[in-house]
Amino acid sequence: MWFVARKMMRHDLGMMVPAGIAIVVGTLFIAMTFLFGNTMDVSMRRMVSSDAAQANYAIIPAEGSHPDQKRVKDFKTEELAKVPEVHAVRSDTQLMADVRAGKIKSEGVIAIPMADSSLMPVGLAKGSWPSADDQVVLPGPTVSRLRLSLGDKVNLNLSPNMLYISEDHGSKNQASADQVAGRFISEPLTLSGVSSNRGNEGGEFGESGGAIVLTPKTIDAFMATAGLGNMGNLYAQNAYLNVAGQGSDLDGTLASLRKLMPSGYSLEDRHTMEDRLVKTALGGSQNPVTTFLLVFGTLAMFVAATVIANTFQVMVARQRRYLALLRTIGANKSQVRASVLMRSIILGAVASLIGVGVAIGIMAVLGAAKAHTSSLYFQLKLTPAVFLVPLVFGIIVTVLASLGSSWAATRVSPLEALRPADLLENKRTSRMRLFVSVVMILLGITMTVWSLWQVRLSATADKASKTSGDGPNIVAAMAVIGIVLAFLGILSSANRWIPFILKEVGSLVSRIGPSSTIAVANIARNHSRVAATGTALLIGVTLVATLATGAASAKQTMANMLDEHYSVDLQISADGLDDKALNAIRRIDGVAQAELVPQYAAMVKSGGENGAGMTIFALDSHKIDRLLNAKVGKDLSGQDALLLPESRMDKQKDFHDGGNLGLNILNPIQGDAHGGSASVAQRLFVTSVYAPFQGIDASNFYGLTDSSSLNGVQPQTVQIWAKVDGSPTVPALIDKVKDALSGYSAVAVKGGLAEKQQWDRTIDSLLMIILALLAVAVAIALIGVANTLSLSVLERRRESATLRAIGMTRKQIRRSLAVESALIALVSSLSGMVLGLLFGWAAAYEIFSSLGTVAFPIPWSTGLVILLVALVAAILASVLPARRVNRTPPVVALAEE
């Protein structure tokens, strides 16, 4: 049968091209989904581990442990560097410094020690790293602000608001301004280079656009000048290493390193560290980006499979006459099926390889062009799934689609197979098919609802009882299977409900004219053909609507989550902040709201945290919602209400909704002879209902209260909190804040703006990917519609010829086909939009419910575009083939069949 299969492929090459295009686009979509997922994974890992630079190992706190804060000397970096196969070591430490050039000063800039260039967490924009103790590298924004050039001289000193380690007690103490002010290093330093933040504005160095880089000996001189010993007394978070070797040599090196690391810490390779950092950055939940792509990628794979199957089924149904002729001349059923199987395998394999090749080519071009969108860097990362999944998927789907039609053709006698397919179709559509469809729909709905209910229970449960391990994956898989089953049932029963709806709508349209009457009559007569055409469009529109709804829900949900996670954009501290400083901040372009926020020190006098220190921020409950990203004003309006972030809610420690919490407020006015703070009379607060806010910078755990609750109590200090309108970049805005407060000392700017903007850009990058996937999905839908309608029109050449023979004009035939396709497009598109909306909401809830309240938007603009595109595409797909039919004389068209 190979000879027959080859001959039929050559004969039907024109008919196979549309099916091949559908397979190419479908497999391209799948391959691009995996490639985009790989790119997102790489970008996410790069973002969370940017401080590690090119290190391949790290000494970080062990998972689940909470060791005491360590100092540089605790990491024994000098001993680590002497271990064989260790090429470089850097302790993750920093200090704050002020830079002065002439009369211009830049305060509170992060400074880090110089290490091997491969381990530096900042880039070098120009110049060179400091090679001598009298050289310094400054961040780009600081260089611009101080109007410096390479080779210029600058003076540095420790920032007065820097937190140091006391040699005597080993605890944090804040150096006062008169202890450090004016202690500039006597010898000016030479600017040898300009640092940058490795191409993005987020991360640890986003606020300053880089960092000051000094040699360790220069930092030792800083510390000695302030009477703080040397660099070994600075706090350090982690240690990063470049380790060589392999096999037993590497094992021996790692064993030696583990003996030297502090207690409570673990030695992890780069990949393991990035896995943990991604998990931590996402609050312990599964990466929503990866989950988003996997869930919608799975749905896209299913929809593409249905488009391919539908297209190929129409093509094979068109070949029923050829298959019947083969049986007439002696071929048996097995041989006919074998010939179809050969053709489908060849077509599926070739088209799938083309689709994968095009996807790889697109990503390779993006990577070679160094295309990126802030934190998302496109690059070609190949995995087995990129090749195997699309190839296997394309072959299997094509084979299954072709076998289904070939079995339908070979189940009847050759004489019956020569008859028009429509005369046999209603015999094939049995009650059993309807019964199976209904069962699939009900089973799919049940599985999806059960999965959503489990997700809701998990999201509302206490942290200790939340599902872990493979549980969430199983629940998500159940939802995907449920959606697929329900959609399969809807598609399987499309030959019942699509013609029914079209009949009701057509009863109104049929009164317009003869062309409309013929169109509605064709719809009512050819249920299987109408269902095939409508299903092709239904699939594409459902896919597009699902992705559009999911993307809109993701954008809004993640935006709300980021607002809660980073509730304050900017926290500005300085000595003596007042109304004049507040007005200066309010005048900065990009600052939407700003307020003075008193800060109080308190001590907990009840519950499981008795004796613990606490920071209290006092805000006007009527202004707080305009200042914070989180909406908590209604929760703060109660008398003596104290709001705590979710991370501090613990019933065992008496931190819970409605619980009583005793506090002693420390009043600095009643200071003792040693400059300490005495406590005022005990105050009793009642915690409000949980308010979604966090990300506020404080030396210990904190809460919010209304300003009226602390009338008569002197705050320890006053900050300025500002809300940004989102337009300015972080380094530029920080620079403007420091310029506005140039007359104040110890200026420091913190807050979640840098992190929030970085996550915003990550989400925008994801949505750009979704838009790209939507474009591919639209192509799949249009190809499916064009294929099915084109073949449908070709099948009806006899009908068209008969109509023309009895007097119908070519224009009326084209109009009839246009009305028919428009009706099918309208009903199928609206149905697909409703299904896509429900599927998108369900998928979004599965993915994002663990992150917060899920938004359920209705993308009206996208829906309107989908409807217009579907109508235009359907009309073009039917009218253009009709022109070819009209060119054929009626006698010739009648004789062809």
PDB file of N, CA and C in Angstrom, residues 307-378:
ATOM      1  N   VAL A 307      -8.196  21.407  16.448  1.00  0.00           N
ATOM      2  CA  VAL A 307      -8.192  22.080  15.144  1.00  0.00           C
ATOM      3  C   VAL A 307      -7.583  21.171  14.083  1.00  0.00           C
ATOM      4  N   ILE A 308      -6.426  20.555  14.414  1.00  0.00           N
ATOM      5  CA  ILE A 308      -5.771  19.649  13.462  1.00  0.00           C
ATOM      6  C   ILE A 308      -6.678  18.465  13.141  1.00  0.00           C
ATOM      7  N   ALA A 309      -7.264  17.882  14.178  1.00  0.00           N
ATOM      8  CA  ALA A 309      -8.123  16.719  13.971  1.00  0.00           C
ATOM      9  C   ALA A 309      -9.312  17.075  13.097  1.00  0.00           C
ATOM     10  N   ASN A 310      -9.925  18.227  13.378  1.00  0.00           N
ATOM     11  CA  ASN A 310     -11.095  18.619  12.603  1.00  0.00           C
ATOM     12  C   ASN A 310     -10.733  18.859  11.144  1.00  0.00           C
ATOM     13  N   THR A 311      -9.601  19.543  10.921  1.00  0.00           N
ATOM     14  CA  THR A 311      -9.169  19.820   9.553  1.00  0.00           C
ATOM     15  C   THR A 311      -8.871  18.534   8.795  1.00  0.00           C
ATOM     16  N   PHE A 312      -8.156  17.619   9.447  1.00  0.00           N
ATOM     17  CA  PHE A 312      -7.772  16.380   8.777  1.00  0.00           C
ATOM     18  C   PHE A 312      -8.992  15.487   8.541  1.00  0.00           C
ATOM     19  N   GLN A 313      -9.931  15.533   9.461  1.00  0.00           N
ATOM     20  CA  GLN A 313     -11.140  14.726   9.273  1.00  0.00           C
ATOM     21  C   GLN A 313     -11.930  15.178   8.055  1.00  0.00           C
ATOM     22  N   VAL A 314     -12.013  16.503   7.880  1.00  0.00           N
ATOM     23  CA  VAL A 314     -12.716  17.009   6.706  1.00  0.00           C
ATOM     24  C   VAL A 314     -11.995  16.590   5.438  1.00  0.00           C
ATOM     25  N   MET A 315     -10.659  16.635   5.478  1.00  0.00           N
ATOM     26  CA  MET A 315      -9.887  16.257   4.304  1.00  0.00           C
ATOM     27  C   MET A 315     -10.078  14.774   3.965  1.00  0.00           C
ATOM     28  N   VAL A 316     -10.020  13.910   4.985  1.00  0.00           N
ATOM     29  CA  VAL A 316     -10.184  12.477   4.738  1.00  0.00           C
ATOM     30  C   VAL A 316     -11.619  12.171   4.317  1.00  0.00           C
ATOM     31  N   ALA A 317     -12.578  12.890   4.909  1.00  0.00           N
ATOM     32  CA  ALA A 317     -13.961  12.690   4.493  1.00  0.00           C
ATOM     33  C   ALA A 317     -14.138  13.034   3.022  1.00  0.00           C
ATOM     34  N   ARG A 318     -13.366  14.045   2.596  1.00  0.00           N
ATOM     35  CA  ARG A 318     -13.395  14.410   1.187  1.00  0.00           C
ATOM     36  C   ARG A 318     -12.870  13.264   0.307  1.00  0.00           C
ATOM     37  N   GLN A 319     -11.988  12.418   0.871  1.00  0.00           N
ATOM     38  CA  GLN A 319     -11.378  11.331   0.110  1.00  0.00           C
ATOM     39  C   GLN A 319     -12.168  10.016   0.203  1.00  0.00           C
ATOM     40  N   ARG A 320     -13.365  10.044   0.768  1.00  0.00           N
ATOM     41  CA  ARG A 320     -14.140   8.820   0.918  1.00  0.00           C
ATOM     42  C   ARG A 320     -14.386   8.145  -0.425  1.00  0.00           C
ATOM     43  N   ARG A 321     -14.575   8.949  -1.450  1.00  0.00           N
ATOM     44  CA  ARG A 321     -14.826   8.372  -2.775  1.00  0.00           C
ATOM     45  C   ARG A 321     -13.601   7.604  -3.267  1.00  0.00           C
ATOM     46  N   TYR A 322     -12.394   8.152  -3.024  1.00  0.00           N
ATOM     47  CA  TYR A 322     -11.178   7.456  -3.456  1.00  0.00           C
ATOM     48  C   TYR A 322     -10.991   6.156  -2.673  1.00  0.00           C
ATOM     49  N   LEU A 323     -11.289   6.219  -1.356  1.00  0.00           N
ATOM     50  CA  LEU A 323     -11.142   5.018  -0.540  1.00  0.00           C
ATOM     51  C   LEU A 323     -12.147   3.944  -0.988  1.00  0.00           C
ATOM     52  N   ALA A 324     -13.348   4.404  -1.338  1.00  0.00           N
ATOM     53  CA  ALA A 324     -14.356   3.454  -1.811  1.00  0.00           C
ATOM     54  C   ALA A 324     -13.941   2.821  -3.137  1.00  0.00           C
ATOM     55  N   LEU A 325     -13.344   3.590  -4.031  1.00  0.00           N
ATOM     56  CA  LEU A 325     -12.872   3.057  -5.306  1.00  0.00           C
ATOM     57  C   LEU A 325     -11.759   2.034  -5.089  1.00  0.00           C
ATOM     58  N   LEU A 326     -10.867   2.295  -4.095  1.00  0.00           N
ATOM     59  CA  LEU A 326      -9.822   1.325  -3.790  1.00  0.00           C
ATOM     60  C   LEU A 326     -10.434   0.007  -3.348  1.00  0.00           C
ATOM     61  N   ARG A 327     -11.468   0.063  -2.541  1.00  0.00           N
ATOM     62  CA  ARG A 327     -12.120  -1.167  -2.088  1.00  0.00           C
ATOM     63  C   ARG A 327     -12.844  -1.854  -3.244  1.00  0.00           C
ATOM     64  N   THR A 328     -13.372  -1.069  -4.166  1.00  0.00           N
ATOM     65  CA  THR A 328     -14.068  -1.648  -5.306  1.00  0.00           C
ATOM     66  C   THR A 328     -13.132  -2.479  -6.181  1.00  0.00           C
ATOM     67  N   ILE A 329     -11.874  -2.032  -6.310  1.00  0.00           N
ATOM     68  CA  ILE A 329     -10.934  -2.763  -7.172  1.00  0.00           C
ATOM     69  C   ILE A 329     -10.161  -3.828  -6.406  1.00  0.00           C
ATOM     70  N   GLY A 330     -10.550  -4.120  -5.147  1.00  0.00           N
ATOM     71  CA  GLY A 330      -9.973  -5.266  -4.456  1.00  0.00           C
ATOM     72  C   GLY A 330      -9.247  -5.001  -3.163  1.00  0.00           C
ATOM     73  N   ALA A 331      -9.005  -3.746  -2.784  1.00  0.00           N
ATOM     74  CA  ALA A 331      -8.305  -3.457  -1.531  1.00  0.00           C
ATOM     75  C   ALA A 331      -9.230  -3.744  -0.355  1.00  0.00           C
ATOM     76  N   ASN A 332      -8.690  -4.384   0.682  1.00  0.00           N
ATOM     77  CA  ASN A 332      -9.509  -4.648   1.864  1.00  0.00           C
ATOM     78  C   ASN A 332      -9.412  -3.476   2.853  1.00  0.00           C
ATOM     79  N   LYS A 333     -10.173  -3.573   3.938  1.00  0.00           N
ATOM     80  CA  LYS A 333     -10.234  -2.477   4.902  1.00  0.00           C
ATOM     81  C   LYS A 333      -8.867  -2.189   5.525  1.00  0.00           C
ATOM     82  N   SER A 334      -8.130  -3.243   5.885  1.00  0.00           N
ATOM     83  CA  SER A 334      -6.828  -3.049   6.522  1.00  0.00           C
ATOM     84  C   SER A 334      -5.862  -2.316   5.605  1.00  0.00           C
ATOM     85  N   GLN A 335      -5.880  -2.646   4.326  1.00  0.00           N
ATOM     86  CA  GLN A 335      -4.983  -1.983   3.386  1.00  0.00           C
ATOM     87  C   GLN A 335      -5.340  -0.505   3.217  1.00  0.00           C
ATOM     88  N   VAL A 336      -6.642  -0.235   3.165  1.00  0.00           N
ATOM     89  CA  VAL A 336      -7.073   1.160   3.048  1.00  0.00           C
ATOM     90  C   VAL A 336      -6.632   1.957   4.276  1.00  0.00           C
ATOM     91  N   ARG A 337      -6.847   1.359   5.441  1.00  0.00           N
ATOM     92  CA  ARG A 337      -6.430   2.048   6.669  1.00  0.00           C
ATOM     93  C   ARG A 337      -4.924   2.217   6.719  1.00  0.00           C
ATOM     94  N   ALA A 338      -4.172   1.218   6.248  1.00  0.00           N
ATOM     95  CA  ALA A 338      -2.716   1.319   6.249  1.00  0.00           C
ATOM     96  C   ALA A 338      -2.242   2.457   5.351  1.00  0.00           C
ATOM     97  N   SER A 339      -2.900   2.624   4.205  1.00  0.00           N
ATOM     98  CA  SER A 339      -2.508   3.720   3.319  1.00  0.00           C
ATOM     99  C   SER A 339      -2.766   5.075   3.969  1.00  0.00           C
ATOM    100  N   VAL A 340      -3.906   5.187   4.663  1.00  0.00           N
ATOM    101  CA  VAL A 340      -4.214   6.437   5.367  1.00  0.00           C
ATOM    102  C   VAL A 340      -3.222   6.663   6.507  1.00  0.00           C
ATOM    103  N   LEU A 341      -2.872   5.588   7.212  1.00  0.00           N
ATOM    104  CA  LEU A 341      -1.924   5.694   8.320  1.00  0.00           C
ATOM    105  C   LEU A 341      -0.560   6.179   7.827  1.00  0.00           C
ATOM    106  N   MET A 342      -0.098   5.629   6.709  1.00  0.00           N
ATOM    107  CA  MET A 342       1.196   6.053   6.155  1.00  0.00           C
ATOM    108  C   MET A 342       1.182   7.547   5.824  1.00  0.00           C
ATOM    109  N   ARG A 343       0.109   7.963   5.149  1.00  0.00           N
ATOM    110  CA  ARG A 343       0.036   9.375   4.767  1.00  0.00           C
ATOM    111  C   ARG A 343      -0.024  10.290   5.988  1.00  0.00           C
ATOM    112  N   SER A 344      -0.790   9.884   6.981  1.00  0.00           N
ATOM    113  CA  SER A 344      -0.917  10.732   8.165  1.00  0.00           C
ATOM    114  C   SER A 344       0.389  10.802   8.952  1.00  0.00           C
ATOM    115  N   ILE A 345       1.117   9.676   9.035  1.00  0.00           N
ATOM    116  CA  ILE A 345       2.397   9.691   9.744  1.00  0.00           C
ATOM    117  C   ILE A 345       3.387  10.614   9.039  1.00  0.00           C
ATOM    118  N   ILE A 346       3.465  10.489   7.718  1.00  0.00           N
ATOM    119  CA  ILE A 346       4.391  11.341   6.959  1.00  0.00           C
ATOM    120  C   ILE A 346       4.012  12.806   7.096  1.00  0.00           C
ATOM    121  N   LEU A 347       2.725  13.088   6.899  1.00  0.00           N
ATOM    122  CA  LEU A 347       2.270  14.477   7.002  1.00  0.00           C
ATOM    123  C   LEU A 347       2.499  15.027   8.406  1.00  0.00           C
ATOM    124  N   GLY A 348       2.127  14.240   9.435  1.00  0.00           N
ATOM    125  CA  GLY A 348       2.293  14.712  10.809  1.00  0.00           C
ATOM    126  C   GLY A 348       3.743  14.937  11.164  1.00  0.00           C
ATOM    127  N   ALA A 349       4.645  14.013  10.749  1.00  0.00           N
ATOM    128  CA  ALA A 349       6.060  14.140  11.094  1.00  0.00           C
ATOM    129  C   ALA A 349       6.694  15.335  10.393  1.00  0.00           C
ATOM    130  N   VAL A 350       6.457  15.462   9.101  1.00  0.00           N
ATOM    131  CA  VAL A 350       7.068  16.564   8.339  1.00  0.00           C
ATOM    132  C   VAL A 350       6.564  17.915   8.835  1.00  0.00           C
ATOM    133  N   ALA A 351       5.244  18.040   8.971  1.00  0.00           N
ATOM    134  CA  ALA A 351       4.685  19.317   9.416  1.00  0.00           C
ATOM    135  C   ALA A 351       5.118  19.657  10.840  1.00  0.00           C
ATOM    136  N   SER A 352       5.194  18.644  11.714  1.00  0.00           N
ATOM    137  CA  SER A 352       5.611  18.900  13.098  1.00  0.00           C
ATOM    138  C   SER A 352       7.064  19.358  13.166  1.00  0.00           C
ATOM    139  N   LEU A 353       7.922  18.721  12.387  1.00  0.00           N
ATOM    140  CA  LEU A 353       9.335  19.125  12.360  1.00  0.00           C
ATOM    141  C   LEU A 353       9.480  20.554  11.830  1.00  0.00           C
ATOM    142  N   ILE A 354       8.676  20.893  10.851  1.00  0.00           N
ATOM    143  CA  ILE A 354       8.713  22.274  10.347  1.00  0.00           C
ATOM    144  C   ILE A 354       8.281  23.249  11.435  1.00  0.00           C
ATOM    145  N   GLY A 355       7.194  22.907  12.156  1.00  0.00           N
ATOM    146  CA  GLY A 355       6.729  23.774  13.240  1.00  0.00           C
ATOM    147  C   GLY A 355       7.766  23.956  14.322  1.00  0.00           C
ATOM    148  N   VAL A 356       8.408  22.860  14.750  1.00  0.00           N
ATOM    149  CA  VAL A 356       9.453  22.954  15.778  1.00  0.00           C
ATOM    150  C   VAL A 356      10.633  23.770  15.263  1.00  0.00           C
ATOM    151  N   GLY A 357      11.017  23.534  13.996  1.00  0.00           N
ATOM    152  CA  GLY A 357      12.134  24.280  13.424  1.00  0.00           C
ATOM    153  C   GLY A 357      11.860  25.774  13.367  1.00  0.00           C
ATOM    154  N   VAL A 358      10.642  26.148  12.978  1.00  0.00           N
ATOM    155  CA  VAL A 358      10.290  27.568  12.930  1.00  0.00           C
ATOM    156  C   VAL A 358      10.323  28.183  14.329  1.00  0.00           C
ATOM    157  N   ALA A 359       9.812  27.457  15.327  1.00  0.00           N
ATOM    158  CA  ALA A 359       9.824  27.960  16.701  1.00  0.00           C
ATOM    159  C   ALA A 359      11.259  28.177  17.196  1.00  0.00           C
ATOM    160  N   ILE A 360      12.121  27.200  16.950  1.00  0.00           N
ATOM    161  CA  ILE A 360      13.517  27.334  17.361  1.00  0.00           C
ATOM    162  C   ILE A 360      14.183  28.499  16.626  1.00  0.00           C
ATOM    163  N   GLY A 361      13.853  28.643  15.341  1.00  0.00           N
ATOM    164  CA  GLY A 361      14.424  29.747  14.573  1.00  0.00           C
ATOM    165  C   GLY A 361      14.002  31.102  15.119  1.00  0.00           C
ATOM    166  N   ILE A 362      12.729  31.228  15.477  1.00  0.00           N
ATOM    167  CA  ILE A 362      12.247  32.496  16.038  1.00  0.00           C
ATOM    168  C   ILE A 362      12.983  32.831  17.328  1.00  0.00           C
ATOM    169  N   MET A 363      13.087  31.850  18.232  1.00  0.00           N
ATOM    170  CA  MET A 363      13.761  32.108  19.499  1.00  0.00           C
ATOM    171  C   MET A 363      15.251  32.355  19.302  1.00  0.00           C
ATOM    172  N   ALA A 364      15.865  31.662  18.334  1.00  0.00           N
ATOM    173  CA  ALA A 364      17.288  31.886  18.064  1.00  0.00           C
ATOM    174  C   ALA A 364      17.527  33.301  17.560  1.00  0.00           C
ATOM    175  N   VAL A 365      16.642  33.784  16.693  1.00  0.00           N
ATOM    176  CA  VAL A 365      16.782  35.152  16.189  1.00  0.00           C
ATOM    177  C   VAL A 365      16.634  36.166  17.330  1.00  0.00           C
ATOM    178  N   LEU A 366      15.633  35.949  18.201  1.00  0.00           N
ATOM    179  CA  LEU A 366      15.452  36.853  19.346  1.00  0.00           C
ATOM    180  C   LEU A 366      16.674  36.844  20.256  1.00  0.00           C
ATOM    181  N   GLY A 367      17.234  35.634  20.471  1.00  0.00           N
ATOM    182  CA  GLY A 367      18.419  35.551  21.315  1.00  0.00           C
ATOM    183  C   GLY A 367      19.626  36.197  20.674  1.00  0.00           C
ATOM    184  N   ALA A 368      19.826  35.976  19.360  1.00  0.00           N
ATOM    185  CA  ALA A 368      20.964  36.574  18.669  1.00  0.00           C
ATOM    186  C   ALA A 368      20.861  38.089  18.628  1.00  0.00           C
ATOM    187  N   ALA A 369      19.633  38.597  18.565  1.00  0.00           N
ATOM    188  CA  ALA A 369      19.434  40.047  18.570  1.00  0.00           C
ATOM    189  C   ALA A 369      19.479  40.634  19.969  1.00  0.00           C
ATOM    190  N   LYS A 370      19.715  39.764  20.975  1.00  0.00           N
ATOM    191  CA  LYS A 370      19.763  40.189  22.381  1.00  0.00           C
ATOM    192  C   LYS A 370      18.485  40.938  22.765  1.00  0.00           C
ATOM    193  N   ALA A 371      17.360  40.443  22.250  1.00  0.00           N
ATOM    194  CA  ALA A 371      16.079  41.071  22.576  1.00  0.00           C
ATOM    195  C   ALA A 371      15.738  40.826  24.039  1.00  0.00           C
ATOM    196  N   HIS A 372      15.242  41.844  24.692  1.00  0.00           N
ATOM    197  CA  HIS A 372      14.840  41.701  26.090  1.00  0.00           C
ATOM    198  C   HIS A 372      13.840  42.788  26.438  1.00  0.00           C
ATOM    199  N   THR A 373      13.082  42.535  27.468  1.00  0.00           N
ATOM    200  CA  THR A 373      12.146  43.506  28.015  1.00  0.00           C
ATOM    201  C   THR A 373      12.414  43.598  29.500  1.00  0.00           C
ATOM    202  N   SER A 374      13.285  44.520  29.896  1.00  0.00           N
ATOM    203  CA  SER A 374      13.680  44.683  31.289  1.00  0.00           C
ATOM    204  C   SER A 374      14.256  43.386  31.837  1.00  0.00           C
ATOM    205  N   SER A 375      13.494  42.684  32.688  1.00  0.00           N
ATOM    206  CA  SER A 375      14.038  41.499  33.348  1.00  0.00           C
ATOM    207  C   SER A 375      13.930  40.237  32.495  1.00  0.00           C
ATOM    208  N   LEU A 376      13.237  40.301  31.352  1.00  0.00           N
ATOM    209  CA  LEU A 376      13.070  39.124  30.509  1.00  0.00           C
ATOM    210  C   LEU A 376      14.062  39.182  29.356  1.00  0.00           C
ATOM    211  N   TYR A 377      14.977  38.242  29.331  1.00  0.00           N
ATOM    212  CA  TYR A 377      15.974  38.161  28.276  1.00  0.00           C
ATOM    213  C   TYR A 377      15.684  36.927  27.420  1.00  0.00           C
ATOM    214  N   PHE A 378      15.352  37.155  26.161  1.00  0.00           N
ATOM    215  CA  PHE A 378      15.059  36.040  25.275  1.00  0.00           C
ATOM    216  C   PHE A 378      16.345  35.299  24.936  1.00  0.00           C
TER     217      PHE A 378
END
